[in-house]
PDB file of C-alpha atoms in Angstrom:
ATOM      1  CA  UNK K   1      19.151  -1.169  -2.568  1.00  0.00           C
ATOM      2  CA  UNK K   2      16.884  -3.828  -2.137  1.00  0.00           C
ATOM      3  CA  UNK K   3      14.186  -4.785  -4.313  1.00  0.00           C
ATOM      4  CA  UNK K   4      10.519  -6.569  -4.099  1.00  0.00           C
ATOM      5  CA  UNK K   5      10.037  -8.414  -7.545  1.00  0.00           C
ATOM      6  CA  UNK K   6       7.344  -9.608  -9.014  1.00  0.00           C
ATOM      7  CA  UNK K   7       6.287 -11.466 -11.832  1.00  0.00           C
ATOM      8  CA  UNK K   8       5.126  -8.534 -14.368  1.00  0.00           C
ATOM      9  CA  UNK K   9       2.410 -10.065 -15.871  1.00  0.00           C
ATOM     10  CA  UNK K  10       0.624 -13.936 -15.717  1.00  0.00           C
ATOM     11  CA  UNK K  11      -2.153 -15.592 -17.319  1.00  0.00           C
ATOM     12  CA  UNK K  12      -4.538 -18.011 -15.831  1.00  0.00           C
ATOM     13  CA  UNK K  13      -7.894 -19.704 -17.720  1.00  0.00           C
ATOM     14  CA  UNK K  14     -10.974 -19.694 -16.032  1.00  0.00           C
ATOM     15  CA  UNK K  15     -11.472 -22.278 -13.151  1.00  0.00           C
ATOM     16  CA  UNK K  16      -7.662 -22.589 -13.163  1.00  0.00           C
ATOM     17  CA  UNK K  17      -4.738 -21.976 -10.388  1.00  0.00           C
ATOM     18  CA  UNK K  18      -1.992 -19.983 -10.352  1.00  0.00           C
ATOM     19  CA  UNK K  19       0.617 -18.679  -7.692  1.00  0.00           C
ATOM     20  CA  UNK K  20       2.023 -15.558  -7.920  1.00  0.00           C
ATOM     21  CA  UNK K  21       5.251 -15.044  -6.213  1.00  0.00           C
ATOM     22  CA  UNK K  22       7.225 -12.361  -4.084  1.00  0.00           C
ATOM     23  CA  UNK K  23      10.588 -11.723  -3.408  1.00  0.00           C
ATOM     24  CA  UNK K  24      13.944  -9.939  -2.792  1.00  0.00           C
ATOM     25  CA  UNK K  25      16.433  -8.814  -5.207  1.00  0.00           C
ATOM     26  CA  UNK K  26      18.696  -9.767  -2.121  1.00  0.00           C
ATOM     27  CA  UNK K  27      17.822 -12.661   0.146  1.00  0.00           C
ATOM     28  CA  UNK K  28      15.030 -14.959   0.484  1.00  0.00           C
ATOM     29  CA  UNK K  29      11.509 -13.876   1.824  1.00  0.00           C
ATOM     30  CA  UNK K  30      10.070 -15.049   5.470  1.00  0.00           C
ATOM     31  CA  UNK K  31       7.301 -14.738   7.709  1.00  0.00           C
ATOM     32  CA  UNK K  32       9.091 -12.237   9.869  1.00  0.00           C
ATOM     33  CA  UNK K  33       8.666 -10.184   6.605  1.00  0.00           C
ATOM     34  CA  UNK K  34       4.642 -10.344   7.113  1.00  0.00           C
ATOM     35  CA  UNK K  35       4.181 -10.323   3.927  1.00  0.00           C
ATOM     36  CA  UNK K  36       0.472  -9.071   2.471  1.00  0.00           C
ATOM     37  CA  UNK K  37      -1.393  -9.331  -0.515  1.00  0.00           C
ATOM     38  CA  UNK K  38      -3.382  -6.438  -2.657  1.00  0.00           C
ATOM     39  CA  UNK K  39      -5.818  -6.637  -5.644  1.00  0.00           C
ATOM     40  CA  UNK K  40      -5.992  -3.523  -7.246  1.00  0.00           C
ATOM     41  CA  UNK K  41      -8.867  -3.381 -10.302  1.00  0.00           C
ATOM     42  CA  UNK K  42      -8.725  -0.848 -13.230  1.00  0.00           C
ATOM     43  CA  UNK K  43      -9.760   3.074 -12.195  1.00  0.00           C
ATOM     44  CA  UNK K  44     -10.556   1.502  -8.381  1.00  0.00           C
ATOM     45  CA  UNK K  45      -8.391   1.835  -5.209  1.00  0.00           C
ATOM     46  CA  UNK K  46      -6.209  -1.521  -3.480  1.00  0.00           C
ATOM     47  CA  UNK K  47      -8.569  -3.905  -1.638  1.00  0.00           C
ATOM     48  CA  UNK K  48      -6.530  -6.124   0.963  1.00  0.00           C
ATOM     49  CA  UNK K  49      -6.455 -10.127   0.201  1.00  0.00           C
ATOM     50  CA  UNK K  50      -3.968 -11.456   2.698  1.00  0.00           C
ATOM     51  CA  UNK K  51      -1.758 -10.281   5.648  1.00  0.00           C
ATOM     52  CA  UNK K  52       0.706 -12.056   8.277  1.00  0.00           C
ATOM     53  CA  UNK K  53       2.278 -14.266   4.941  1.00  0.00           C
ATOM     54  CA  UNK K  54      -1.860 -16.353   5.101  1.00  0.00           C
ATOM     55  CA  UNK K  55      -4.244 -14.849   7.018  1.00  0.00           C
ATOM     56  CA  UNK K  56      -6.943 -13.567   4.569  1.00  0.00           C
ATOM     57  CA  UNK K  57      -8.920 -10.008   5.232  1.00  0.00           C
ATOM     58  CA  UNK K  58     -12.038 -10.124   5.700  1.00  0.00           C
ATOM     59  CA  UNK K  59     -14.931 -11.330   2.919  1.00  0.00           C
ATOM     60  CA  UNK K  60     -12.059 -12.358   0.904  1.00  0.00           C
ATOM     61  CA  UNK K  61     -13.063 -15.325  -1.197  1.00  0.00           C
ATOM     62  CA  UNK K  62     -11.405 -18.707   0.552  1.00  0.00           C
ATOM     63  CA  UNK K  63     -10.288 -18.987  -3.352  1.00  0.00           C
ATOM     64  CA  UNK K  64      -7.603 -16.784  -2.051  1.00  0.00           C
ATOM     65  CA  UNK K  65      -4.858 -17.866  -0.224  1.00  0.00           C
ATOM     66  CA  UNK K  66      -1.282 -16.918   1.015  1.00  0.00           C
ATOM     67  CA  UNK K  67       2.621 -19.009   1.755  1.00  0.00           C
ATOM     68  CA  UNK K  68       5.475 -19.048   1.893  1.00  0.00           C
ATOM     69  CA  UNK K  69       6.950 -20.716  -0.873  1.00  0.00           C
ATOM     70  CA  UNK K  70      11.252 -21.670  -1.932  1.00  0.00           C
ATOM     71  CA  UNK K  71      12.199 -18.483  -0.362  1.00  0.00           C
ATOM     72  CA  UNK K  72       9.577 -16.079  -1.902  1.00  0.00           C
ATOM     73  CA  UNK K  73       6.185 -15.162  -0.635  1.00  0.00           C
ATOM     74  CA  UNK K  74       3.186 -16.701  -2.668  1.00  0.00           C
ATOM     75  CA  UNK K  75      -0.325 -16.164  -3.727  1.00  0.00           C
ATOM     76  CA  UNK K  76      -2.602 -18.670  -4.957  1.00  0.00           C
ATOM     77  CA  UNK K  77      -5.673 -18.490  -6.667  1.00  0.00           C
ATOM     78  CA  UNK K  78      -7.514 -21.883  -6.685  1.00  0.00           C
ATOM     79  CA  UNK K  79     -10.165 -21.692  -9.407  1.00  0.00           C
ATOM     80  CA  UNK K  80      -9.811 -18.544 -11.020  1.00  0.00           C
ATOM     81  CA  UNK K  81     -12.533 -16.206 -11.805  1.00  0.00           C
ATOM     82  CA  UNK K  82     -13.506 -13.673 -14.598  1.00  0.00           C
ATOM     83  CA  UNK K  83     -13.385 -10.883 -12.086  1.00  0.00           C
ATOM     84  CA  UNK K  84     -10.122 -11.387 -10.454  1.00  0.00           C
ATOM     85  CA  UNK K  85      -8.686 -10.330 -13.659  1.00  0.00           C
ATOM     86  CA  UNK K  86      -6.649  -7.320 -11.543  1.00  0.00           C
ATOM     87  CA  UNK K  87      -3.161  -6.362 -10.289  1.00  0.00           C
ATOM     88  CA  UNK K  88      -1.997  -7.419  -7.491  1.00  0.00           C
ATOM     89  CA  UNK K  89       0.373  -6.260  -5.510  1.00  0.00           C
ATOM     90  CA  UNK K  90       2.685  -7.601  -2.721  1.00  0.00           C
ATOM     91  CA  UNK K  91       4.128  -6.010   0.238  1.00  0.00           C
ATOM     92  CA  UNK K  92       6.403  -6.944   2.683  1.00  0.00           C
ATOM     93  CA  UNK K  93       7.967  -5.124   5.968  1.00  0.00           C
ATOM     94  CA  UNK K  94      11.807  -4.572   5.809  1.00  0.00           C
ATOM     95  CA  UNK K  95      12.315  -3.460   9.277  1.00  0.00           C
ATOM     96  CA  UNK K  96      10.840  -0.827  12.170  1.00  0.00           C
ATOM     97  CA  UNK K  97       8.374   1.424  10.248  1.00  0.00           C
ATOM     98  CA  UNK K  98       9.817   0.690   6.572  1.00  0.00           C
ATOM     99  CA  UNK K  99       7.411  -1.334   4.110  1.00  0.00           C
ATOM    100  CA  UNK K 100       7.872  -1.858   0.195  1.00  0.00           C
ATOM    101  CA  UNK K 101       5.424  -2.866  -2.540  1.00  0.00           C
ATOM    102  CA  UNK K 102       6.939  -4.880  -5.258  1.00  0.00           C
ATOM    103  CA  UNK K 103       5.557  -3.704  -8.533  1.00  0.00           C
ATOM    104  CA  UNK K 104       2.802  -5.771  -9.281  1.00  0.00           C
ATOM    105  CA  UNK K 105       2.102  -8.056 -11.824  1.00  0.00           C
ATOM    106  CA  UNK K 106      -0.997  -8.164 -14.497  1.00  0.00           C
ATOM    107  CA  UNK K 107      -2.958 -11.396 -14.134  1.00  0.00           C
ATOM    108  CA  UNK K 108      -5.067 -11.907 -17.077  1.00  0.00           C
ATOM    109  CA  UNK K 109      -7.925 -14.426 -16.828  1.00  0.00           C
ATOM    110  CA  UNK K 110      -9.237 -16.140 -20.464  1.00  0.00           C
TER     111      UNK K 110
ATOM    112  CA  UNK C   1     -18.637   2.109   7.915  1.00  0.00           C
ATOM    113  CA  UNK C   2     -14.707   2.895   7.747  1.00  0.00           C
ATOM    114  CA  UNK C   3     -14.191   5.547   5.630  1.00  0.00           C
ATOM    115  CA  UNK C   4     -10.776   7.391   4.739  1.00  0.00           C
ATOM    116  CA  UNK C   5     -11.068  10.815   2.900  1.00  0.00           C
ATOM    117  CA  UNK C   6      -8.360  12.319   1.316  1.00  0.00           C
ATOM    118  CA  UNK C   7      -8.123  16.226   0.088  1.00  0.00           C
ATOM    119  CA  UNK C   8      -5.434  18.788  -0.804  1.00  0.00           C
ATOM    120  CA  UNK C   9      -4.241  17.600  -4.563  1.00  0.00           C
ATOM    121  CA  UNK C  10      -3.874  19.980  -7.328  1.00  0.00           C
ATOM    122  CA  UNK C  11      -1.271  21.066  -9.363  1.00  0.00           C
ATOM    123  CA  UNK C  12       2.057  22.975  -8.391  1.00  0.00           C
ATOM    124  CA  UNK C  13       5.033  23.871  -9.814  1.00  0.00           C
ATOM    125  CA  UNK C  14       8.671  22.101  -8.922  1.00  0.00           C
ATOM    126  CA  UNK C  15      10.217  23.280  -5.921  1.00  0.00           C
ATOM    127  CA  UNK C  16       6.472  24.435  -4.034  1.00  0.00           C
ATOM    128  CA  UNK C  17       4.704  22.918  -1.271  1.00  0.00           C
ATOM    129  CA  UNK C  18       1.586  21.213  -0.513  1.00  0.00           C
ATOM    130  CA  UNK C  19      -0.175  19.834   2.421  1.00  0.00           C
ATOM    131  CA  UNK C  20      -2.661  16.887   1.980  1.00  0.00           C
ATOM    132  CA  UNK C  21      -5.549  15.969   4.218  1.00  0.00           C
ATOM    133  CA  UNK C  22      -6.874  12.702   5.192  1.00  0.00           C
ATOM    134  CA  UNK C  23     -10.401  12.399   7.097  1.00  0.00           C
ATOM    135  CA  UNK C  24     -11.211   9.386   8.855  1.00  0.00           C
ATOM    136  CA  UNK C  25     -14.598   7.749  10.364  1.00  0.00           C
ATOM    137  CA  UNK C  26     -16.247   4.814  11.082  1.00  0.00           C
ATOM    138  CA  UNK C  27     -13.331   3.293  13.626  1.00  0.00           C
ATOM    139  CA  UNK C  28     -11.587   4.731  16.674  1.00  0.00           C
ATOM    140  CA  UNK C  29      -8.514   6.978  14.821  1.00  0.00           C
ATOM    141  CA  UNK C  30      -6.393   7.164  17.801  1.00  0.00           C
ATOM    142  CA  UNK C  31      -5.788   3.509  18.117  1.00  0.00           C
ATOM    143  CA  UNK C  32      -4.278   3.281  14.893  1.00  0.00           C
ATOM    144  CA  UNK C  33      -1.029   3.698  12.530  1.00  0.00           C
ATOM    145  CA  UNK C  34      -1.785   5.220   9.363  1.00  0.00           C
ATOM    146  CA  UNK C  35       0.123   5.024   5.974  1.00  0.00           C
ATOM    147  CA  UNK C  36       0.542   7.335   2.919  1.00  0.00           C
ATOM    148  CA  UNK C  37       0.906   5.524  -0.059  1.00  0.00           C
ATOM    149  CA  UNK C  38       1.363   6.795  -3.934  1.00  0.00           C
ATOM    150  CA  UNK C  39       0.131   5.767  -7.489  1.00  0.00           C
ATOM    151  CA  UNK C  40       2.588   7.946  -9.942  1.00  0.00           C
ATOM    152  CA  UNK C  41       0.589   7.323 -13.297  1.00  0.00           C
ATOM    153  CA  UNK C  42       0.446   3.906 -15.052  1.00  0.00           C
ATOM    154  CA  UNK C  43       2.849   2.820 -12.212  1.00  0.00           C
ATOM    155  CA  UNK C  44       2.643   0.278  -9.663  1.00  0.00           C
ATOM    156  CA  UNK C  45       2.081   1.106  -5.393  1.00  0.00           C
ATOM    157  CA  UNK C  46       5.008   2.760  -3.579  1.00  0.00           C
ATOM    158  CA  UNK C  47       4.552   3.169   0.452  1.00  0.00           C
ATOM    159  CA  UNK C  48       5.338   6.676   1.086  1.00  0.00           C
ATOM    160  CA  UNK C  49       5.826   6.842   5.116  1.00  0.00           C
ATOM    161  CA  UNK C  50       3.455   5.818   8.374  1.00  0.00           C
ATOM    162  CA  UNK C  51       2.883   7.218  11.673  1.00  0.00           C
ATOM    163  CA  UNK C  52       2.375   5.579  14.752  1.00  0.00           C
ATOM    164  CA  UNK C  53      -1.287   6.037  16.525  1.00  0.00           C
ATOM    165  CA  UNK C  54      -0.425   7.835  18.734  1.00  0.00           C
ATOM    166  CA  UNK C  55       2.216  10.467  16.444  1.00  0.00           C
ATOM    167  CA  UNK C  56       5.015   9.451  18.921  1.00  0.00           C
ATOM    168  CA  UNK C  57       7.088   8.024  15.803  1.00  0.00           C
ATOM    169  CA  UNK C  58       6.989   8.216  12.120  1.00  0.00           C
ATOM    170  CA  UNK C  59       8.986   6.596   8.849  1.00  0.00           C
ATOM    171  CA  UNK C  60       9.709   7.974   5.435  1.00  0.00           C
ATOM    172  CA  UNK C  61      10.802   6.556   1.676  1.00  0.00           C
ATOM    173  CA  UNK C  62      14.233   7.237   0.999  1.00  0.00           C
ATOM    174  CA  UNK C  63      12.491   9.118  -2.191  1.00  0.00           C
ATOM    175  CA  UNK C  64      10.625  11.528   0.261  1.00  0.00           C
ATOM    176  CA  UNK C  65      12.914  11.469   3.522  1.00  0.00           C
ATOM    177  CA  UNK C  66      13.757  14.989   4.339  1.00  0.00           C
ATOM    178  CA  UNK C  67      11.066  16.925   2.261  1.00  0.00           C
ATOM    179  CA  UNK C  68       7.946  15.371   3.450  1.00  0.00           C
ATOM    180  CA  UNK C  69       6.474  15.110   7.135  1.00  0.00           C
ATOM    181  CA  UNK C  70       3.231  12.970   8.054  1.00  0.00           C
ATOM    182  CA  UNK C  71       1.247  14.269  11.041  1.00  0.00           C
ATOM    183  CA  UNK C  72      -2.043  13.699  12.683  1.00  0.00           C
ATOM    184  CA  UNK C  73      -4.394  15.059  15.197  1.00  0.00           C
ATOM    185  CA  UNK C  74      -6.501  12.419  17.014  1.00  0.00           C
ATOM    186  CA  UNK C  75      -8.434  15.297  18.246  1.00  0.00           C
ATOM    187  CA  UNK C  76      -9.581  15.896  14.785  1.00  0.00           C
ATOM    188  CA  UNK C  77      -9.523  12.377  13.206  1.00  0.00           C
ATOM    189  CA  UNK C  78      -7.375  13.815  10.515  1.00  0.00           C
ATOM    190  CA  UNK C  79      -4.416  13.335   9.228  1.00  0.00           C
ATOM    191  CA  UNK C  80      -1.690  14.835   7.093  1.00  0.00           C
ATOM    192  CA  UNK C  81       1.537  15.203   4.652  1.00  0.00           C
ATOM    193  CA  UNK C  82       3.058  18.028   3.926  1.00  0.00           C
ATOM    194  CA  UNK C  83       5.211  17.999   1.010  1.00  0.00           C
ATOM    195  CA  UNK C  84       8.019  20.492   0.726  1.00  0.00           C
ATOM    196  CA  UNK C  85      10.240  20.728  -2.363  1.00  0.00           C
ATOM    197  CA  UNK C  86       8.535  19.186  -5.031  1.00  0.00           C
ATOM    198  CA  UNK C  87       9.708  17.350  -7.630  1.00  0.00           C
ATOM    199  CA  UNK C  88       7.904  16.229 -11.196  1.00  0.00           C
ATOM    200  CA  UNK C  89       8.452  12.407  -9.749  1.00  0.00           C
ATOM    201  CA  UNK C  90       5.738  13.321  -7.111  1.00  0.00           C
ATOM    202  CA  UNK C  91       3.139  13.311  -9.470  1.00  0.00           C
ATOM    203  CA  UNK C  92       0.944  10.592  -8.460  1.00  0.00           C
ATOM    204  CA  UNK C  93      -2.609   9.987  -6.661  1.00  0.00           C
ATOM    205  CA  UNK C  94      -1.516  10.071  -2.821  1.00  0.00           C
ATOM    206  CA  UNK C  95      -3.855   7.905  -0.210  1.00  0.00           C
ATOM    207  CA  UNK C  96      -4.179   7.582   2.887  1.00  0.00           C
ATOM    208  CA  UNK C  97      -4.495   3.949   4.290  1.00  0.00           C
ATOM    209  CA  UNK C  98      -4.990   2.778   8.409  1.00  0.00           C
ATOM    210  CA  UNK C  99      -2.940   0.175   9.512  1.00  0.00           C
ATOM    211  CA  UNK C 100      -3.978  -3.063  10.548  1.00  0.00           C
ATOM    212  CA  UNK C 101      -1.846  -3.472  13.320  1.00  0.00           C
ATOM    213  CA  UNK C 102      -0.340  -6.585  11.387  1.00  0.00           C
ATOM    214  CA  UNK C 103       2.194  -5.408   9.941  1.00  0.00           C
ATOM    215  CA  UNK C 104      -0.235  -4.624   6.993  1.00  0.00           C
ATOM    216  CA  UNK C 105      -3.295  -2.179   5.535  1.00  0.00           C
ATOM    217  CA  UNK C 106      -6.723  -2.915   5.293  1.00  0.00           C
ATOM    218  CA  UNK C 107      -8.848   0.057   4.530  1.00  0.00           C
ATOM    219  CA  UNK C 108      -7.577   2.551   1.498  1.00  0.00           C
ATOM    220  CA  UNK C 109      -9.011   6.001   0.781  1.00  0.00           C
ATOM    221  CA  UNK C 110      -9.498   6.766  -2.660  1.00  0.00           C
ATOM    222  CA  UNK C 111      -6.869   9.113  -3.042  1.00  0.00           C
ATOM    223  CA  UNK C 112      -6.453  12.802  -3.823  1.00  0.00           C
ATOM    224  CA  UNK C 113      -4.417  13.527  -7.356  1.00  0.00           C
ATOM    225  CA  UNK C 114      -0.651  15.982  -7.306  1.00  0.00           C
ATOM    226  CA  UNK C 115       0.742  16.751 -10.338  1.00  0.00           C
ATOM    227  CA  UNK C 116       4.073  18.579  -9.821  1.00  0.00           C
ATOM    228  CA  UNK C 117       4.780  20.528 -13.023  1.00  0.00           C
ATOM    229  CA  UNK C 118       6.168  23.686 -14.834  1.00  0.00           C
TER     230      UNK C 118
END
């Protein structure tokens, strides 16, 4: 069966970029996946970044943004902060009414 | 503003049921699809299964295909899974999330907590 993968854990110093990346255990990732973005926090619920591959949700940061990038799905933080020290989560749409999360991956900012 | 409202958790035994709630305000329910998504503890997201906005059509997880059914009433602004045959890899905080109509979520309840034990 197919899998999303994801980068377990990343580090990133403050002010810095970094791209985290999604893909498929089998096959490369596209925009007909519409593939969105989630930033989950410690003890608080998912809060939506990105959906449709780069379209960001609203009052997202612009720091934020989404791609595809050598066959995986990509998320780019452009002058990290403290605070988006979080997990974030991708998701992508394998067909009519099916979705999958990969399984996140730890970014650590310092 | 938006708001998603989940109720229902508690703790069971393997093999009983359970039927979660999900109250919605703050946007017209009918118009959208609405997810179920799961948290098992110190794991990562797993969609569970969405319906349609109107209930014509809904999807499962292999994992729950067969022993769980998502419903609604637009009448009510609710809706609901029901969650026959459970097994100790339920346990997880279960939320309810409305589709975007992209392919994607954008507004996440705060879940309500199953724990599936003996």
């Amino acid at each position: 069966q197919t899998v999303v993968t994801q980068e377990p854990s990343f580090s990133v110093s403050p002010g810095g970029t970094v791209t985290l990346t999604c893909g498929l255990s089998s096959g490369s990732v596209s925009t007909t996946h519409y593939p969105s973005w989630y930033q989950q926090t410690p003890g608080q619920g998912p809060r939506t970044l990105i959906y449709n591959t780069n379209t960001p949700s609203s009052g997202v940061p612009d720091r934020f943004s989404g791609s595809i990038l050598e066959n995986k799905a990509a998320l780019t933080i452009t002058g990290a902060q403290a605070e988006d020290e979080s997990d974030y989560y991708c998701m992508l749409s394998m067909g009519v009414g099916i979705w999958m999360f990969g399984g996140g991956t730890k970014l650590t900012v310092l | 503003q938006v708001q998603l409202v989940e109720s229902g958790g508690g703790v069971v035994q393997p093999g009983e049921s359970l039927t979660l709630s999900c109250g919605a305000s703050g946007f017209t329910f009918s118009s959208y699809g609405l997810h179920w998504v799961r948290q098992a503890p110190g794991k990562g997201l797993e969609w569970v299964a969405f319906i349609l906005h109107d209930g014509s059509n809904n999807f499962y997880a292999d994992s729950v295909k067969g022993r769980f059914t998502i419903s609604r009433d637009n009448s009510k602004n609710t809706l609901y899974l029901r969650m026959n045959s459970l097994r100790p890899e339920d346990t997880a905080v279960y939320c309810c999330v409305k589709d975007n109509s992209h392919y994607a979520m954008d507004v996440w309840g705060q879940g309500t907590a199953v724990t599936v034990s003996s």
